[in-house]
mmCIF file of C-alpha atoms in Angstrom:
data_model
loop_
_atom_site.group_PDB
_atom_site.id
_atom_site.type_symbol
_atom_site.label_atom_id
_atom_site.label_comp_id
_atom_site.label_asym_id
_atom_site.label_seq_id
_atom_site.Cartn_x
_atom_site.Cartn_y
_atom_site.Cartn_z
ATOM 1 C CA MET A 1 155.047 -67.489 11.659
ATOM 2 C CA SER A 2 154.827 -65.200 14.247
ATOM 3 C CA VAL A 3 151.384 -64.069 15.132
ATOM 4 C CA HIS A 4 150.552 -60.846 17.150
ATOM 5 C CA LEU A 5 147.056 -59.905 18.486
ATOM 6 C CA LYS A 6 146.432 -56.470 16.486
ATOM 7 C CA HIS A 7 143.377 -55.034 18.546
ATOM 8 C CA ILE A 8 140.117 -56.223 20.482
ATOM 9 C CA LEU A 9 137.213 -54.963 18.575
ATOM 10 C CA LEU A 10 134.095 -54.338 20.220
ATOM 11 C CA SER A 11 130.897 -53.170 18.569
ATOM 12 C CA SER A 12 128.886 -50.569 20.164
ATOM 13 C CA ASN A 13 125.454 -48.876 19.659
ATOM 14 C CA ASN A 14 126.667 -45.504 20.681
ATOM 15 C CA LEU A 15 130.292 -44.463 20.204
ATOM 16 C CA LYS A 16 130.978 -41.672 21.857
ATOM 17 C CA LYS A 17 129.565 -43.037 25.121
ATOM 18 C CA THR A 18 131.770 -46.172 24.722
ATOM 19 C CA CYS A 19 134.926 -43.977 24.272
ATOM 20 C CA GLU A 20 133.652 -42.240 27.219
ATOM 21 C CA PHE A 21 133.459 -45.503 29.253
ATOM 22 C CA PHE A 22 136.805 -46.661 28.633
ATOM 23 C CA THR A 23 138.518 -43.425 28.512
ATOM 24 C CA LYS A 24 136.989 -41.961 32.026
ATOM 25 C CA GLY A 25 136.268 -45.211 33.859
ATOM 26 C CA LEU A 26 139.799 -47.401 32.767
ATOM 27 C CA GLY A 27 142.569 -44.889 31.859
ATOM 28 C CA PHE A 28 142.384 -45.835 28.037
ATOM 29 C CA SER A 29 143.325 -42.783 25.156
ATOM 30 C CA LEU A 30 141.796 -41.642 22.535
ATOM 31 C CA VAL A 31 144.152 -42.530 19.809
ATOM 32 C CA VAL A 32 141.283 -41.874 16.551
ATOM 33 C CA CYS A 33 137.360 -41.197 16.615
ATOM 34 C CA THR A 34 135.310 -40.534 13.495
ATOM 35 C CA ASP A 35 131.558 -41.121 13.193
ATOM 36 C CA THR A 36 131.835 -45.199 12.690
ATOM 37 C CA PHE A 37 135.032 -46.032 14.538
ATOM 38 C CA ALA A 38 137.507 -45.381 17.455
ATOM 39 C CA GLU A 39 141.096 -46.797 18.563
ATOM 40 C CA LEU A 40 141.605 -46.745 21.944
ATOM 41 C CA LEU A 41 145.254 -47.375 23.808
ATOM 42 C CA LEU A 42 145.956 -48.186 27.255
ATOM 43 C CA VAL A 43 149.661 -47.901 27.825
ATOM 44 C CA GLU A 44 151.040 -49.091 31.348
ATOM 45 C CA SER A 45 155.053 -48.567 32.589
ATOM 46 C CA THR A 46 156.320 -51.192 34.935
ATOM 47 C CA SER A 47 159.990 -52.125 36.124
ATOM 48 C CA THR A 48 161.299 -54.984 34.976
ATOM 49 C CA THR A 49 164.824 -56.527 34.703
ATOM 50 C CA THR A 50 163.661 -59.526 32.304
ATOM 51 C CA ARG A 51 161.900 -59.508 28.832
ATOM 52 C CA LYS A 52 158.377 -60.991 29.069
ATOM 53 C CA THR A 53 156.567 -62.080 25.623
ATOM 54 C CA THR A 54 152.564 -62.648 26.027
ATOM 55 C CA SER A 55 150.395 -63.103 23.050
ATOM 56 C CA LYS A 56 148.092 -60.218 24.156
ATOM 57 C CA THR A 57 150.321 -57.714 24.606
ATOM 58 C CA THR A 58 153.137 -55.506 22.635
ATOM 59 C CA GLN A 59 156.004 -55.550 24.750
ATOM 60 C CA ILE A 60 158.397 -52.430 24.330
ATOM 61 C CA PHE A 61 161.848 -52.651 26.230
ATOM 62 C CA ASN A 62 163.727 -49.329 27.094
ATOM 63 C CA THR A 63 167.140 -48.706 28.577
ATOM 64 C CA ASN A 64 166.218 -48.181 32.106
ATOM 65 C CA ASN A 65 165.135 -51.428 33.015
ATOM 66 C CA THR A 66 161.131 -50.611 32.065
ATOM 67 C CA SER A 67 158.645 -52.118 29.978
ATOM 68 C CA THR A 68 155.961 -50.593 28.186
ATOM 69 C CA SER A 69 152.676 -52.902 27.803
ATOM 70 C CA SER A 70 149.873 -51.198 25.588
ATOM 71 C CA VAL A 71 146.612 -52.830 24.041
ATOM 72 C CA THR A 72 144.474 -51.447 21.709
ATOM 73 C CA LEU A 73 140.566 -51.431 21.988
ATOM 74 C CA ALA A 74 138.833 -50.947 18.501
ATOM 75 C CA VAL A 75 135.312 -49.927 19.054
ATOM 76 C CA GLN A 76 132.781 -49.899 15.644
ATOM 77 C CA GLN A 77 129.309 -48.227 15.381
ATOM 78 C CA LYS A 78 126.500 -50.997 14.718
ATOM 79 C CA ILE A 79 125.545 -49.760 11.078
ATOM 80 C CA LEU A 80 122.879 -52.351 10.519
ATOM 81 C CA GLU A 81 118.934 -51.909 11.762
ATOM 82 C CA GLU A 82 119.103 -55.260 13.035
ATOM 83 C CA ASP A 83 122.126 -54.722 15.222
ATOM 84 C CA ARG A 84 120.140 -51.333 16.744
ATOM 85 C CA SER A 85 117.349 -53.423 17.574
ATOM 86 C CA ASN A 86 119.474 -56.320 19.212
ATOM 87 C CA ASN A 87 120.287 -55.285 22.641
ATOM 88 C CA SER A 88 121.538 -58.818 23.837
ATOM 89 C CA THR A 89 123.671 -58.976 26.705
ATOM 90 C CA ASP A 90 124.856 -62.228 25.447
ATOM 91 C CA THR A 91 128.366 -61.731 24.763
ATOM 92 C CA ASN A 92 131.635 -64.361 23.337
ATOM 93 C CA ILE A 93 133.984 -61.411 25.245
ATOM 94 C CA SER A 94 135.416 -60.489 28.624
ATOM 95 C CA LEU A 95 137.411 -57.369 29.243
ATOM 96 C CA ASN A 96 139.380 -58.207 32.385
ATOM 97 C CA PHE A 97 141.533 -55.535 34.143
ATOM 98 C CA GLU A 98 143.384 -55.058 36.736
ATOM 99 C CA VAL A 99 142.629 -51.839 38.543
ATOM 100 C CA SER A 100 144.449 -50.594 42.135
ATOM 101 C CA ASP A 101 140.984 -49.719 43.261
ATOM 102 C CA VAL A 102 137.694 -51.818 42.567
ATOM 103 C CA ASP A 103 135.452 -49.370 44.420
ATOM 104 C CA HIS A 104 136.682 -46.385 42.642
ATOM 105 C CA ALA A 105 136.834 -48.038 39.462
ATOM 106 C CA VAL A 106 132.776 -49.501 40.001
ATOM 107 C CA LYS A 107 131.620 -45.762 40.693
ATOM 108 C CA GLN A 108 133.389 -44.379 37.986
ATOM 109 C CA LEU A 109 131.862 -47.100 35.533
ATOM 110 C CA LEU A 110 128.800 -46.877 36.937
ATOM 111 C CA GLU A 111 128.509 -43.361 36.533
ATOM 112 C CA LEU A 112 129.335 -43.724 32.683
ATOM 113 C CA GLY A 113 126.859 -46.080 32.081
ATOM 114 C CA GLY A 114 128.320 -49.683 33.353
ATOM 115 C CA THR A 115 125.853 -52.204 35.373
ATOM 116 C CA LEU A 116 127.807 -54.138 38.147
ATOM 117 C CA ASP A 117 126.382 -57.807 38.240
ATOM 118 C CA GLY A 118 126.167 -58.927 41.374
ATOM 119 C CA PRO A 119 128.028 -57.408 44.529
ATOM 120 C CA ILE A 120 131.671 -56.869 44.473
ATOM 121 C CA GLN A 121 133.757 -59.878 45.770
ATOM 122 C CA PHE A 122 136.784 -60.301 48.456
ATOM 123 C CA THR A 123 138.460 -63.293 47.545
ATOM 124 C CA SER A 124 139.593 -65.646 50.435
ATOM 125 C CA ASP A 125 142.803 -65.880 52.200
ATOM 126 C CA LYS A 126 144.257 -68.892 50.070
ATOM 127 C CA SER A 127 144.148 -66.097 46.863
ATOM 128 C CA LYS A 128 147.733 -64.745 47.066
ATOM 129 C CA THR A 129 147.391 -62.278 44.107
ATOM 130 C CA VAL A 130 144.125 -60.732 43.957
ATOM 131 C CA GLU A 131 141.810 -59.120 46.416
ATOM 132 C CA LYS A 132 138.277 -57.594 45.099
ATOM 133 C CA ILE A 133 136.678 -58.516 42.084
ATOM 134 C CA ALA A 134 133.821 -57.308 40.113
ATOM 135 C CA ALA A 135 132.344 -58.087 37.446
ATOM 136 C CA MET A 136 130.181 -55.332 35.045
ATOM 137 C CA THR A 137 128.759 -54.634 32.070
ATOM 138 C CA THR A 138 128.720 -52.177 29.906
ATOM 139 C CA MET A 139 126.270 -50.027 27.620
ATOM 140 C CA ASP A 140 126.419 -52.143 25.170
ATOM 141 C CA GLY A 141 126.367 -55.483 26.603
ATOM 142 C CA HIS A 142 129.915 -56.609 26.849
ATOM 143 C CA SER A 143 131.521 -57.940 30.203
ATOM 144 C CA ILE A 144 133.731 -56.505 32.354
ATOM 145 C CA GLY A 145 136.052 -57.961 35.237
ATOM 146 C CA LEU A 146 138.060 -55.665 37.320
ATOM 147 C CA PHE A 147 140.424 -57.127 39.713
ATOM 148 C CA GLU A 148 142.266 -55.556 42.614
ATOM 149 C CA PRO A 149 145.379 -57.041 43.513
ATOM 150 C CA LYS A 150 146.671 -57.811 47.116
ATOM 151 C CA GLU A 151 149.540 -55.232 48.129
ATOM 152 C CA ARG A 152 152.980 -57.557 48.500
ATOM 153 C CA LYS A 153 154.676 -56.558 51.433
ATOM 154 C CA ASN A 154 158.329 -57.754 51.140
ATOM 155 C CA GLU A 155 157.282 -61.352 50.363
#
């Protein structure tokens, strides 16, 4: 049996603001948006010479040795009265993103209604892959992790 993750589904109090948060703040593309549902897509192309299989992304390989990973984020407008009155920030989901500049991403997401959950953290010298880490919360209470990779100089 083959299993593939189709999308990540989030509930939103304000569909338009949530779509703006992910498109303007993190570079997602808006695929479809209705009054009650939106689908956003994040596509990243990287050079590669090997095939990679992951359970969380779809891998598409082309002939010039680059791979394209895509993640689909589905957002559903909350419709029940009890959902609208429940502004709990407790969540079981944390969306984690690698970004090229944590400071810039945090600034954009704050302007779009996100909140920073503590200061931006700098990793110790022992970490070989991550330079900075930031934890944020969206206006709907979803946790967002931002990770800035260290520059790799011909290791």
